[in-house]
mmCIF file of C-alpha atoms in Angstrom:
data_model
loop_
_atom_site.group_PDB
_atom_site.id
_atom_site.type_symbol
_atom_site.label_atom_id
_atom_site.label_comp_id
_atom_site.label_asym_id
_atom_site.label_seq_id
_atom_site.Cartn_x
_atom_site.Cartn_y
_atom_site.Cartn_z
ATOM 1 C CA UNK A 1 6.164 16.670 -0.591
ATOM 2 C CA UNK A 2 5.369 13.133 -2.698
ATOM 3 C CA UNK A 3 8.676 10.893 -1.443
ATOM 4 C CA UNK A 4 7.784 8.658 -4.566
ATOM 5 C CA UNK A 5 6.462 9.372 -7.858
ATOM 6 C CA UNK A 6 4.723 7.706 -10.948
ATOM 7 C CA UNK A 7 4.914 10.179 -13.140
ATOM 8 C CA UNK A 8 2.835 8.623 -15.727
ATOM 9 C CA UNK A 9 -0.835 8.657 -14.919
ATOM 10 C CA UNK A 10 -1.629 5.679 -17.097
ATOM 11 C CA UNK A 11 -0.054 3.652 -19.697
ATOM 12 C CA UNK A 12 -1.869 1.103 -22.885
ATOM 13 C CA UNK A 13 -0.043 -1.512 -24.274
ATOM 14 C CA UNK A 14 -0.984 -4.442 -26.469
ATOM 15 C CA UNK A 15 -1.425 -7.771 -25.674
ATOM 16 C CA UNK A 16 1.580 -9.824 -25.679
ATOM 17 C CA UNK A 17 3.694 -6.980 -25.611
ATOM 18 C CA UNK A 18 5.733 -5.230 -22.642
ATOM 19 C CA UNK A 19 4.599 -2.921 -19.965
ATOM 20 C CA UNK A 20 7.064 -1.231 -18.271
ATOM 21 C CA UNK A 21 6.195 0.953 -15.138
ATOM 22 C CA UNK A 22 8.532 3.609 -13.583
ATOM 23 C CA UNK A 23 8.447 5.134 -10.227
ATOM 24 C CA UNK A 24 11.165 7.704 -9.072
ATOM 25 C CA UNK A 25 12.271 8.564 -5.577
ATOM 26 C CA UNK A 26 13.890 11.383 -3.379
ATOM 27 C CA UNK A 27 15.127 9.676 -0.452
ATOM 28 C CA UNK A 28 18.467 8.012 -0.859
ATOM 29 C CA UNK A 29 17.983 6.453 1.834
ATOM 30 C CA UNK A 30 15.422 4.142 1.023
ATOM 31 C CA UNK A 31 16.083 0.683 0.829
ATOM 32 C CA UNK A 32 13.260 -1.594 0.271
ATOM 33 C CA UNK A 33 11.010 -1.460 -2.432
ATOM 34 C CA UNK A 34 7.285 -3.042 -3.150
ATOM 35 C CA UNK A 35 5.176 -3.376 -5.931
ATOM 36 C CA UNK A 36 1.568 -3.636 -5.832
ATOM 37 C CA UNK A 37 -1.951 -3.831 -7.790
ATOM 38 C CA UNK A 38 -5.101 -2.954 -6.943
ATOM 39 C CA UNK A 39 -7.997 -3.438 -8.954
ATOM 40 C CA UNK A 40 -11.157 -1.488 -8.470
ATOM 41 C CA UNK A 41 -13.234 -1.843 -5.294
ATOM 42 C CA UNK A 42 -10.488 -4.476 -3.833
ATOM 43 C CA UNK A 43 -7.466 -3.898 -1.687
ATOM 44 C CA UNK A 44 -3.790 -3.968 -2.852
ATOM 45 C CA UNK A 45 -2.214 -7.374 -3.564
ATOM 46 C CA UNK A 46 1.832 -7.413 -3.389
ATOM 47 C CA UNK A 47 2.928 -8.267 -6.693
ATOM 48 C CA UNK A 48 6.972 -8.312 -6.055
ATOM 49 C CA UNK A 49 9.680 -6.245 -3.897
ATOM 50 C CA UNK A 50 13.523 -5.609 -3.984
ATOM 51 C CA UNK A 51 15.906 -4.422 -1.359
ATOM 52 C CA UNK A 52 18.960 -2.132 -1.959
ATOM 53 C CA UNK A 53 21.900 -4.908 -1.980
ATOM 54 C CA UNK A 54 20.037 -5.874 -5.716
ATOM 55 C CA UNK A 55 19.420 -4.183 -8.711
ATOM 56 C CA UNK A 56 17.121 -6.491 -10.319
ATOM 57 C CA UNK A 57 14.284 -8.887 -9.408
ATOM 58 C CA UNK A 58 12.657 -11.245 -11.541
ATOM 59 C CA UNK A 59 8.784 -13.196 -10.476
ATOM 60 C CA UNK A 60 7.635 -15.177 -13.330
ATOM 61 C CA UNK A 61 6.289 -12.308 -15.539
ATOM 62 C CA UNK A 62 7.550 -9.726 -13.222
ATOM 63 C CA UNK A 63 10.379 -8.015 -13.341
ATOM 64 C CA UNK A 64 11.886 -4.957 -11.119
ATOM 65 C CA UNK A 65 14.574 -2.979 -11.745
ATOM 66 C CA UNK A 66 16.257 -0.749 -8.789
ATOM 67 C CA UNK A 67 19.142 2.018 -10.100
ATOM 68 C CA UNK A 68 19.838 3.418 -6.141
ATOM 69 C CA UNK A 69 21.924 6.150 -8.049
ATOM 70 C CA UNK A 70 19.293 7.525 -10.209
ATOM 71 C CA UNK A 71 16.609 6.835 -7.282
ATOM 72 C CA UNK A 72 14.453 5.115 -9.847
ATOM 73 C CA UNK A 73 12.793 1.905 -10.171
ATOM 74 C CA UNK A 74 11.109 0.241 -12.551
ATOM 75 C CA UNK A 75 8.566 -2.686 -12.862
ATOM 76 C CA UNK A 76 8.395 -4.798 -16.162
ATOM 77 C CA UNK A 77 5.699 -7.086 -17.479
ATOM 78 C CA UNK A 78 6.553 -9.313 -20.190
ATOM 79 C CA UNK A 79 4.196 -10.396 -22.114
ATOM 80 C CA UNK A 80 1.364 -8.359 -21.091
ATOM 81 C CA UNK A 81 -2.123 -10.095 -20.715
ATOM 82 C CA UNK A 82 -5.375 -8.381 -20.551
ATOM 83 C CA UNK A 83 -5.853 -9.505 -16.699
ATOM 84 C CA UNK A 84 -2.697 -7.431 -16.400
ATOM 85 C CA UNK A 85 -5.389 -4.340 -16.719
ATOM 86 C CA UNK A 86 -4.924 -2.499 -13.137
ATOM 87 C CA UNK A 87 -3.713 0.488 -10.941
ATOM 88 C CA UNK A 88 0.006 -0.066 -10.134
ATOM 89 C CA UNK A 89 1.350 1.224 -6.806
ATOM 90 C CA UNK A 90 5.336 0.935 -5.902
ATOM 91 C CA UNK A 91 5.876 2.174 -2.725
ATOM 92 C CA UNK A 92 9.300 2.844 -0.798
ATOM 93 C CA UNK A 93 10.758 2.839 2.993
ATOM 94 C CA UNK A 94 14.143 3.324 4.557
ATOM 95 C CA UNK A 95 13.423 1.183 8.016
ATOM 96 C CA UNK A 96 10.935 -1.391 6.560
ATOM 97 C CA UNK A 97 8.250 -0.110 8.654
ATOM 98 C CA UNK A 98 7.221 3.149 7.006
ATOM 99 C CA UNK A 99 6.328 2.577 3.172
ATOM 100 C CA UNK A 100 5.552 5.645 1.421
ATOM 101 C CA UNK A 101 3.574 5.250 -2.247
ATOM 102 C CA UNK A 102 3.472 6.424 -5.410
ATOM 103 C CA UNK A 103 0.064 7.606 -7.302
ATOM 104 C CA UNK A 104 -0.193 5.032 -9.242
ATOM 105 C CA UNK A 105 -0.302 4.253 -12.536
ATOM 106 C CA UNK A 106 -3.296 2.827 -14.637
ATOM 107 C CA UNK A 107 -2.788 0.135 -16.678
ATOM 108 C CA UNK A 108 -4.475 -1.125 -19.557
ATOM 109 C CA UNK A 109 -3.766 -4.281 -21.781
ATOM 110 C CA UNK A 110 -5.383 -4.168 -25.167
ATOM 111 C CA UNK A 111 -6.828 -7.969 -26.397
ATOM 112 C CA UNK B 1 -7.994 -18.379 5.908
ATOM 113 C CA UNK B 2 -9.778 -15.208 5.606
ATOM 114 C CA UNK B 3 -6.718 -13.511 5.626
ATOM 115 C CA UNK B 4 -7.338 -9.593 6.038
ATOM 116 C CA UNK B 5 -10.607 -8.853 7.520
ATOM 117 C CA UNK B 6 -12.191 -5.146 7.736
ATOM 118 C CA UNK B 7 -15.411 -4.074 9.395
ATOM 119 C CA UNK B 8 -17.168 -1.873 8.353
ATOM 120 C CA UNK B 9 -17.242 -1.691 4.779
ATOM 121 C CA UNK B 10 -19.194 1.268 4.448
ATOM 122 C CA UNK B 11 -19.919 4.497 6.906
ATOM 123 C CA UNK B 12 -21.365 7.964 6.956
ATOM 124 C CA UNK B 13 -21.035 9.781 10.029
ATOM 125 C CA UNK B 14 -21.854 13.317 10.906
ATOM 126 C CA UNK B 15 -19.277 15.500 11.629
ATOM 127 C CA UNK B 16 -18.108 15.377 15.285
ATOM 128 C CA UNK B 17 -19.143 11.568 15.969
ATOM 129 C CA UNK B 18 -16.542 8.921 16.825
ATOM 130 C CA UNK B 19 -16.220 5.469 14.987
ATOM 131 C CA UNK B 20 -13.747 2.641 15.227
ATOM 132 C CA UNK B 21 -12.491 0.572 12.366
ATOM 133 C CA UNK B 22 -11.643 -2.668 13.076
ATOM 134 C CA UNK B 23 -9.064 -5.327 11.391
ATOM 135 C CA UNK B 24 -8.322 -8.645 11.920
ATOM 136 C CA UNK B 25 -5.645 -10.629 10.327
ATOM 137 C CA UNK B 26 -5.537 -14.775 10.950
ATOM 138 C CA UNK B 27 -1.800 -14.765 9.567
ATOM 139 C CA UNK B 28 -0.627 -15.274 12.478
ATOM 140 C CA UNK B 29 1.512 -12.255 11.439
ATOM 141 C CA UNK B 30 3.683 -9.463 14.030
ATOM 142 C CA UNK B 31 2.651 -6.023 11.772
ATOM 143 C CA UNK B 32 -0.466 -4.163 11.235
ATOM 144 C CA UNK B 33 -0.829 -0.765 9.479
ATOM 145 C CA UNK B 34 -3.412 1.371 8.794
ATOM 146 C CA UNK B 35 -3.527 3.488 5.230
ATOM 147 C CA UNK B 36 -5.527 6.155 3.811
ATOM 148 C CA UNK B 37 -6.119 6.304 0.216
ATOM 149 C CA UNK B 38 -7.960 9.488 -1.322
ATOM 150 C CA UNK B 39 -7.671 10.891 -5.321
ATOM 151 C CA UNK B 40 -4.778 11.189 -6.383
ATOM 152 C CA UNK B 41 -2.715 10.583 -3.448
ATOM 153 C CA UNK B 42 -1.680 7.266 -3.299
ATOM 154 C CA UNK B 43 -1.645 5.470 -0.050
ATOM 155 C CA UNK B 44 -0.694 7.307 3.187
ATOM 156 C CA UNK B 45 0.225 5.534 6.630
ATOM 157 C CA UNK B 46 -1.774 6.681 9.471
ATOM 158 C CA UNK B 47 -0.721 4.691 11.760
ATOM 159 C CA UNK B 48 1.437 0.719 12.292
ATOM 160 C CA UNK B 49 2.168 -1.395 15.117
ATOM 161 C CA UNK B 50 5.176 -3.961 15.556
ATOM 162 C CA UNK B 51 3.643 -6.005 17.708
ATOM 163 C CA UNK B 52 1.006 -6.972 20.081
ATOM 164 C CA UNK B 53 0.830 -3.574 22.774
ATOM 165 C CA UNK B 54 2.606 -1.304 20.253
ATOM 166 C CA UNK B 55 1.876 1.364 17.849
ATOM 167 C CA UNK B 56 3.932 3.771 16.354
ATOM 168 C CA UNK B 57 3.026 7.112 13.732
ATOM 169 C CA UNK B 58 3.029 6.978 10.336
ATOM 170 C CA UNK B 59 2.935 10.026 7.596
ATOM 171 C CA UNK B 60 -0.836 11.307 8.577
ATOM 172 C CA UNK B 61 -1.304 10.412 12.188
ATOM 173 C CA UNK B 62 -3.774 13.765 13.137
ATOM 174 C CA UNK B 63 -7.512 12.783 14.191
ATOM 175 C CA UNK B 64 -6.527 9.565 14.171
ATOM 176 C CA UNK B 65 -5.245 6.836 17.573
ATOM 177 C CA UNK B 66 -4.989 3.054 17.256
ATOM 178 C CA UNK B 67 -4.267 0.077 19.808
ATOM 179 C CA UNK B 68 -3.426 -3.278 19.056
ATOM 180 C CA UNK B 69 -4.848 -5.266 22.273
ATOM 181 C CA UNK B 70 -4.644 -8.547 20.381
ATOM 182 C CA UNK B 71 -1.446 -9.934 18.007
ATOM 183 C CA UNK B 72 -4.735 -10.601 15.520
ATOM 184 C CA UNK B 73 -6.350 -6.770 15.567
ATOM 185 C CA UNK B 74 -5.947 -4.069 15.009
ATOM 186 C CA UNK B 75 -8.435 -0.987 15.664
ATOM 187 C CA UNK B 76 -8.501 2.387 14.010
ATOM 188 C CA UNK B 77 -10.451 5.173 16.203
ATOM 189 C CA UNK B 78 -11.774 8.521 15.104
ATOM 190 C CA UNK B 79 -13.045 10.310 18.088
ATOM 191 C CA UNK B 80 -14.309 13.478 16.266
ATOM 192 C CA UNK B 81 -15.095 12.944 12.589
ATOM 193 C CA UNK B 82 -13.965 15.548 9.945
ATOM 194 C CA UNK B 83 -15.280 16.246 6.480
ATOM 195 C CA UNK B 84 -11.127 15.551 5.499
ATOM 196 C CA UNK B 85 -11.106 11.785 7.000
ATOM 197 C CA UNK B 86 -13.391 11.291 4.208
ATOM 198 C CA UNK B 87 -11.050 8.308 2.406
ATOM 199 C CA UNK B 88 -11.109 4.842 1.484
ATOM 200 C CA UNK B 89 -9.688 3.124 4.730
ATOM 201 C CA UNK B 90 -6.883 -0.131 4.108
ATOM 202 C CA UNK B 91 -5.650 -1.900 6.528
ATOM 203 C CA UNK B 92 -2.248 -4.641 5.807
ATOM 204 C CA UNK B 93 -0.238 -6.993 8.155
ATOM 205 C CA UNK B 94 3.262 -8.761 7.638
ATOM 206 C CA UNK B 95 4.920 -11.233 8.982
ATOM 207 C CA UNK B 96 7.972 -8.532 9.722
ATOM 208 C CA UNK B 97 9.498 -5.355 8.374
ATOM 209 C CA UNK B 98 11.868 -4.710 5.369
ATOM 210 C CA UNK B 99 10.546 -6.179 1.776
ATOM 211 C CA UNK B 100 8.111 -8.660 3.527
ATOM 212 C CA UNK B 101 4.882 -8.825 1.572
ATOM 213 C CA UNK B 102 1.733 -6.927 3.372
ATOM 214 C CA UNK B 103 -1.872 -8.494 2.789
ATOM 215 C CA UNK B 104 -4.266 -5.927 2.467
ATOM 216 C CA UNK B 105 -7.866 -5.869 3.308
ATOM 217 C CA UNK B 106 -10.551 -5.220 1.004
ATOM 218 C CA UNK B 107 -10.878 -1.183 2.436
ATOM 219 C CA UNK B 108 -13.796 0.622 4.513
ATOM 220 C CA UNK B 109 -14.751 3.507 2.338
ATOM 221 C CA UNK B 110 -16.000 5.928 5.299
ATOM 222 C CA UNK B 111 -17.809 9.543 4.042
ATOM 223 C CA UNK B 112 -18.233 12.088 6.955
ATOM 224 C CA UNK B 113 -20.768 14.530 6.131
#
């Protein structure tokens, strides 16, 4: 059974505009969070993480949200720029050793 | 720094032959892990190691053992191929647990026929 889910397969957004990624999880006790990208043919590259004593995160254009009561997270991208285009992994673990991942979602930034 | 280093990048094997994957990280850095990635399913842990002489089990150990001789590698051994290890191979290493940033290689993509 999926731990962590991105429910939304892929997601367009203009240029300039926001992206905002979501990724939902079962296990309450989880308590670090990473998000990644991946582009096509390359490995993942960490993009920013957040552990359980914050609810927010901010990285230069990143920015991720944790709610630990909802079990959701979410990843914003503000503004979007068409190098943004890419497959967006979060992934979750209780110890720090074990991360469990998401699907992904596809991202595409319209010029 | 090379950073995350995989060999191969490609494979086919026949079903029933044995192949190991190796990684090597120049990060100076304490954890390894080994992922799986096929359609639709994210990225699965196979297997991880804490440091140099351990390894622990991740989500999808099965068909799969590991050792971790050297702090810098870390080798992923298949010693009877399946049709269902057919995946796209990554291997990561951190400097430690918790939110600590893992640097990925660029992937083996391994078909067994």
């Amino acid at each position: 059974d999926q731990q962590v889910k991105q429910n939304s397969p892929s997601l367009s957004v203009q240029e300039g505009r926001i992206s905002i990624l979501n990724c939902d999880y079962t296990n309450s006790m989880f308590d670090y969070f990473l998000w990644y990208k991946k582009y096509p043919a390359e490995g993942p590259t960490f993009l920013i993480s957040i552990s359980s004593i914050k609810d927010k995160n901010e990285d230069g254009r990143f920015t991720v949200f944790l709610n630990k009561s909802a079990k959701h997270l979410s990843l914003h991208i503000v503004p979007s720029q068409p190098g943004d285009s890419a497959v967006y992994f979060c992934a979750a673990s209780d110890t720090g050793n074990q991360f469990y991942f998401g699907t992904g979602t596809s991202l595409t930034v319209i010029p | 720094n090379a950073g995350v280093t995989q060999t191969p990048k490609f494979r086919v094997l026949k079903t029933g032959q044995s192949m190991t994957l190796l990684c090597a990280q120049d990060m100076n850095h304490e954890y390894m892990y080994w992922y799986r990635q096929d359609p639709g399913m994210g990225l699965r842990l196979i297997h991880y190691s804490v440091g140099e002489g351990t390894t622990a089990k991740g989500e999808v150990p099965d068909g799969y053992n590991v050792s971790r001789l050297k702090k810098q590698n870390f080798l992923l051994g298949l010693e009877s191929a399946a049709p269902s290890q057919t995946s796209v191979y990554f291997c990561a290493s951190s400097y430690g647990g918790g939110a600590a940033e893992q640097f990925f290689g660029p992937g083996t993509r391994l078909t067994v026929l």
